[in-house]
Short mmCIF file of C-alpha atoms in Angstrom, two decimals:
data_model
loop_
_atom_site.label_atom_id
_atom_site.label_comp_id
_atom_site.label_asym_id
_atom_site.label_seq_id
_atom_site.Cartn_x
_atom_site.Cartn_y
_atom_site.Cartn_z
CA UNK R 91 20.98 2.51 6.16
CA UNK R 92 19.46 2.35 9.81
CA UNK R 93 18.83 -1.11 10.73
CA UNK R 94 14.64 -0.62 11.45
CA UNK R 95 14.65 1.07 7.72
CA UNK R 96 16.57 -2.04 6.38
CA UNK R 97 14.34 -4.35 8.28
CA UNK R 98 11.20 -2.93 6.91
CA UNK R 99 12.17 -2.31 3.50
CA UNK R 100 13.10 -6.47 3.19
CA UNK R 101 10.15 -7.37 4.67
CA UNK R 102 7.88 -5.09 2.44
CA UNK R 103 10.00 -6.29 -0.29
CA UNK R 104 8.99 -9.84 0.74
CA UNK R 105 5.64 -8.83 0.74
CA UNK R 106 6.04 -7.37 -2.92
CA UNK R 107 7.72 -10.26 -4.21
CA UNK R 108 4.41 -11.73 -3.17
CA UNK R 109 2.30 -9.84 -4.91
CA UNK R 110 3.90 -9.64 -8.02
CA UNK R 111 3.99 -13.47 -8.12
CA UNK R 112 -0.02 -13.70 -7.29
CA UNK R 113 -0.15 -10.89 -10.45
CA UNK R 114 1.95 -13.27 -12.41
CA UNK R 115 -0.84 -16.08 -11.92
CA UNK R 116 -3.93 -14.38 -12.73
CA UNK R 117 -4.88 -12.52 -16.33
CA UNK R 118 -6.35 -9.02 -16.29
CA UNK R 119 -9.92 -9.79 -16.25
CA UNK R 120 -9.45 -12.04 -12.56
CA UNK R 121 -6.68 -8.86 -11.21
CA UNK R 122 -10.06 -6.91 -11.26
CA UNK R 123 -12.68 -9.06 -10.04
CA UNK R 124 -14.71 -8.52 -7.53
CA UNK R 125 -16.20 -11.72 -4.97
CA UNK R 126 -19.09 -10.18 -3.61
CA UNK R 127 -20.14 -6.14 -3.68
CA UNK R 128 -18.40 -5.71 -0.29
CA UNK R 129 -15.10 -6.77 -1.04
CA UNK R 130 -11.97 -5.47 -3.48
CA UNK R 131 -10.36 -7.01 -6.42
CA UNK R 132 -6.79 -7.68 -6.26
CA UNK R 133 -6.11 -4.63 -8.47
CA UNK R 134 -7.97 -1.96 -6.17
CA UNK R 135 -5.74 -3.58 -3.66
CA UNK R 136 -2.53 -3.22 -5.47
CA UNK R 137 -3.96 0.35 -5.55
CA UNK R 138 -3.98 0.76 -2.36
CA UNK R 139 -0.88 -0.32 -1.81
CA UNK R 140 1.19 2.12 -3.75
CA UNK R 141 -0.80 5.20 -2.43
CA UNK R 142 -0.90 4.33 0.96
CA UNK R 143 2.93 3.67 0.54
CA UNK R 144 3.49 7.35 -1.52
CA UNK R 145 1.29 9.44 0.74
CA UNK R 146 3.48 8.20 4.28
CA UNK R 147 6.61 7.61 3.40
CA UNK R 148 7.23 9.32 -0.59
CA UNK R 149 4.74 12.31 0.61
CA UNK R 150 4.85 12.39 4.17
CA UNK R 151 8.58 11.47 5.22
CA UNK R 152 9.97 12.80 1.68
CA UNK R 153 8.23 15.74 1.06
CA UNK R 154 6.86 15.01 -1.46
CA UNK R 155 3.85 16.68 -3.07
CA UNK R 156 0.70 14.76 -1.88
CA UNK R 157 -1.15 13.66 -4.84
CA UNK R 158 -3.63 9.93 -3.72
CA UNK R 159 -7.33 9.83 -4.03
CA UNK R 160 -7.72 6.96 -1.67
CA UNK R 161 -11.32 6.87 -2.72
CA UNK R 162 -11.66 6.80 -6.38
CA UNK R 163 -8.20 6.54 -7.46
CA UNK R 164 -7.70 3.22 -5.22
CA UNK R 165 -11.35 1.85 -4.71
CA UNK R 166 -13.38 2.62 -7.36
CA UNK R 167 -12.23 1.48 -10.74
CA UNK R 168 -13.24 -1.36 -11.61
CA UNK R 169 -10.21 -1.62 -14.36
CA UNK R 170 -7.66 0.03 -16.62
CA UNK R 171 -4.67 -0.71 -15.44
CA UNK R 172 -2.72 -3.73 -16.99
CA UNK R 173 -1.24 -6.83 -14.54
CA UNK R 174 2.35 -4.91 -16.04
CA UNK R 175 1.17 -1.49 -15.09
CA UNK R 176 0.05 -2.77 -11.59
CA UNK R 177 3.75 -4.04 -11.18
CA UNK R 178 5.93 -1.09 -12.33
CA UNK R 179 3.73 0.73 -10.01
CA UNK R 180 3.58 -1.18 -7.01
CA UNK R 181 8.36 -1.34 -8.19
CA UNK R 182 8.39 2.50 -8.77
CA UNK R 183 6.59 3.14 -5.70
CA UNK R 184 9.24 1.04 -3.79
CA UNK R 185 12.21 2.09 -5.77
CA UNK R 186 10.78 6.17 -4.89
CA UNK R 187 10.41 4.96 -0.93
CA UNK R 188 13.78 3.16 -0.78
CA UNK R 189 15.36 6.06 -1.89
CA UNK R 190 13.83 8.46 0.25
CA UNK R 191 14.12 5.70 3.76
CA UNK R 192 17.66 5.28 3.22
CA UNK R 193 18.75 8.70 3.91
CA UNK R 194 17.10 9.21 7.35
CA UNK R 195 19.14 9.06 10.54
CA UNK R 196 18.42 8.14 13.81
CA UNK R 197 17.33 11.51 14.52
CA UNK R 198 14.60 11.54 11.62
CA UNK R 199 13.18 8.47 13.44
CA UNK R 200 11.66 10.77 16.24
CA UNK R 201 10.48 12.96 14.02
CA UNK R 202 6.84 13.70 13.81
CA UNK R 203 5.52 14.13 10.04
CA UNK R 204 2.17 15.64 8.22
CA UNK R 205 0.27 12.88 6.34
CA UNK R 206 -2.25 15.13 4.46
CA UNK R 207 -5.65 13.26 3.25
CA UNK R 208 -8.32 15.19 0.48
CA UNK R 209 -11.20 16.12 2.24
CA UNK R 210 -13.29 13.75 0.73
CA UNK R 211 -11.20 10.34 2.03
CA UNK R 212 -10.57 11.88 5.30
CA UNK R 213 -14.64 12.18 5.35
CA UNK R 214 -15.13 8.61 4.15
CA UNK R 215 -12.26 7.41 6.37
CA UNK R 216 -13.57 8.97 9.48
CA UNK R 217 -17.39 8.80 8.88
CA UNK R 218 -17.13 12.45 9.86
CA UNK R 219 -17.63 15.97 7.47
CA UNK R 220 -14.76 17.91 8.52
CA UNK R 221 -13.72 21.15 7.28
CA UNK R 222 -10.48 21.46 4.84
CA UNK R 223 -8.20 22.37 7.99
CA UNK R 224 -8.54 18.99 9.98
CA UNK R 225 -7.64 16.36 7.20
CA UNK R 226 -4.26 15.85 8.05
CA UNK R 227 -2.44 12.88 10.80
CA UNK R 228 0.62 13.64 12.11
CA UNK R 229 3.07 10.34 13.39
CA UNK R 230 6.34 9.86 14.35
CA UNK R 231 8.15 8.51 11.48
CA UNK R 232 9.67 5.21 13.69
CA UNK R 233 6.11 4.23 14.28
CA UNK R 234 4.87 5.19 10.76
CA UNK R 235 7.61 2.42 9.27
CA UNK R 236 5.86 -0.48 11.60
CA UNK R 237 2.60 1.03 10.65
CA UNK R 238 3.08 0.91 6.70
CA UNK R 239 4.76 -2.33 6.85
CA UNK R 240 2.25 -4.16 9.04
CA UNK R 241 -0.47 -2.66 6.67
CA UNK R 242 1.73 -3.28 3.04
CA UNK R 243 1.23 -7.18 5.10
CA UNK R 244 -2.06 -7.52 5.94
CA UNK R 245 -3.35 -6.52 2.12
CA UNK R 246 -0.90 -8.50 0.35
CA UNK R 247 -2.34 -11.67 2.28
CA UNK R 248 -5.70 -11.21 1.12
CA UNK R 249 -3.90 -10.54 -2.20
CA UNK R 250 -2.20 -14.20 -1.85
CA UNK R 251 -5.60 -15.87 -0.57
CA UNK R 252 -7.73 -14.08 -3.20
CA UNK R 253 -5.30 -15.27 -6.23
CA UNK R 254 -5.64 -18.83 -4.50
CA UNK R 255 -9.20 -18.49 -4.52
CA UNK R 256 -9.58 -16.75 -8.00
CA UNK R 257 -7.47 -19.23 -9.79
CA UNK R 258 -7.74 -22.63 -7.44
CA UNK R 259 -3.96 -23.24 -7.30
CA UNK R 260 -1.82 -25.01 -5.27
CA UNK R 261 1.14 -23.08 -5.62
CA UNK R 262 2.94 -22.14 -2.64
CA UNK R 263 2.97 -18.07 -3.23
CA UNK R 264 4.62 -17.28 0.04
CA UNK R 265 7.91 -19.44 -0.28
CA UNK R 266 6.43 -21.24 2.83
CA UNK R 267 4.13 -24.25 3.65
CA UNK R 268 1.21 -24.00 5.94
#
């Protein structure tokens, strides 16, 4: 495995391992609650998480067929899935992208990939109404690693601060003190 693929994939697992102990603090009804009308619960998060993860590196990278709604698949529901469910997605996801990461070479990391979007998220994303033929980035898949990971970071530490704030614990979630 190429060293910037084995980097990432620890530190995303890091970042999993931290999620999936917030999960393991909070019951169902606090995974999908919501602080204030502008923000997410910690399950549209987890969401999030596992599609943006599919669509770059299981879809885009792998080949995958594309298959998120960003929009009403990630943001909108308000429920349904279980604090299990949320795990064995948020494991399957990372199990699917491990699988397909560990095969590239050096070459593959110049590579430029498609990362497709429905037409509705690329409008929402982009404040824009495009036609069906522009909703589509393209990246170079050594960039698109530090791009995932940095995001996969950045949610699961409002994920952490959320489950402090949702249950009032002291537990150290993040295996360090600050």
């Amino acid at each position: 495995m190429l060293e910037i693929v084995k980097n990432v994939l620890e530190d995303m697992d890091k970042q999993l391992n931290r999620i999936i102990k917030s999960l393991d603090n909070l019951d169902d009804e606090l995974i999908w609650k919501k602080l204030s009308f502008s923000t997410n619960s910690i399950g549209n998060l987890c969401l999030h998480l596992a599609g943006n993860e599919y669509q770059n590196f299981v879809s885009a990278i792998g080949n995958n067929p594309f298959i998120r709604e960003r929009s009403r698949g990630e943001f909108e529901p308000e429920g349904g899935m279980t604090r299990d469910e949320l795990k064995k997605l948020l494991q399957r996801t990372r199990s699917d992208s491990t699988s397909i990461l560990s095969n590239l070479s050096e070459k593959d990391l110049n590579r430029e990939v498609i990362i497709r979007y429905s037409l509705e998220d690329w409008n929402k994303m982009h404040r824009v109404n495009a036609s069906e033929v522009e909703t589509y980035d393209t990246r170079v898949i050594r960039l698109l690693l530090i791009q995932v990971a940095a995001h996969y970071g950045y949610h699961t530490g409002q994920i952490v601060f959320l489950t402090k704030l949702l249950k009032d614990i002291d537990e150290n979630i993040t295996g360090q003190y600050h």
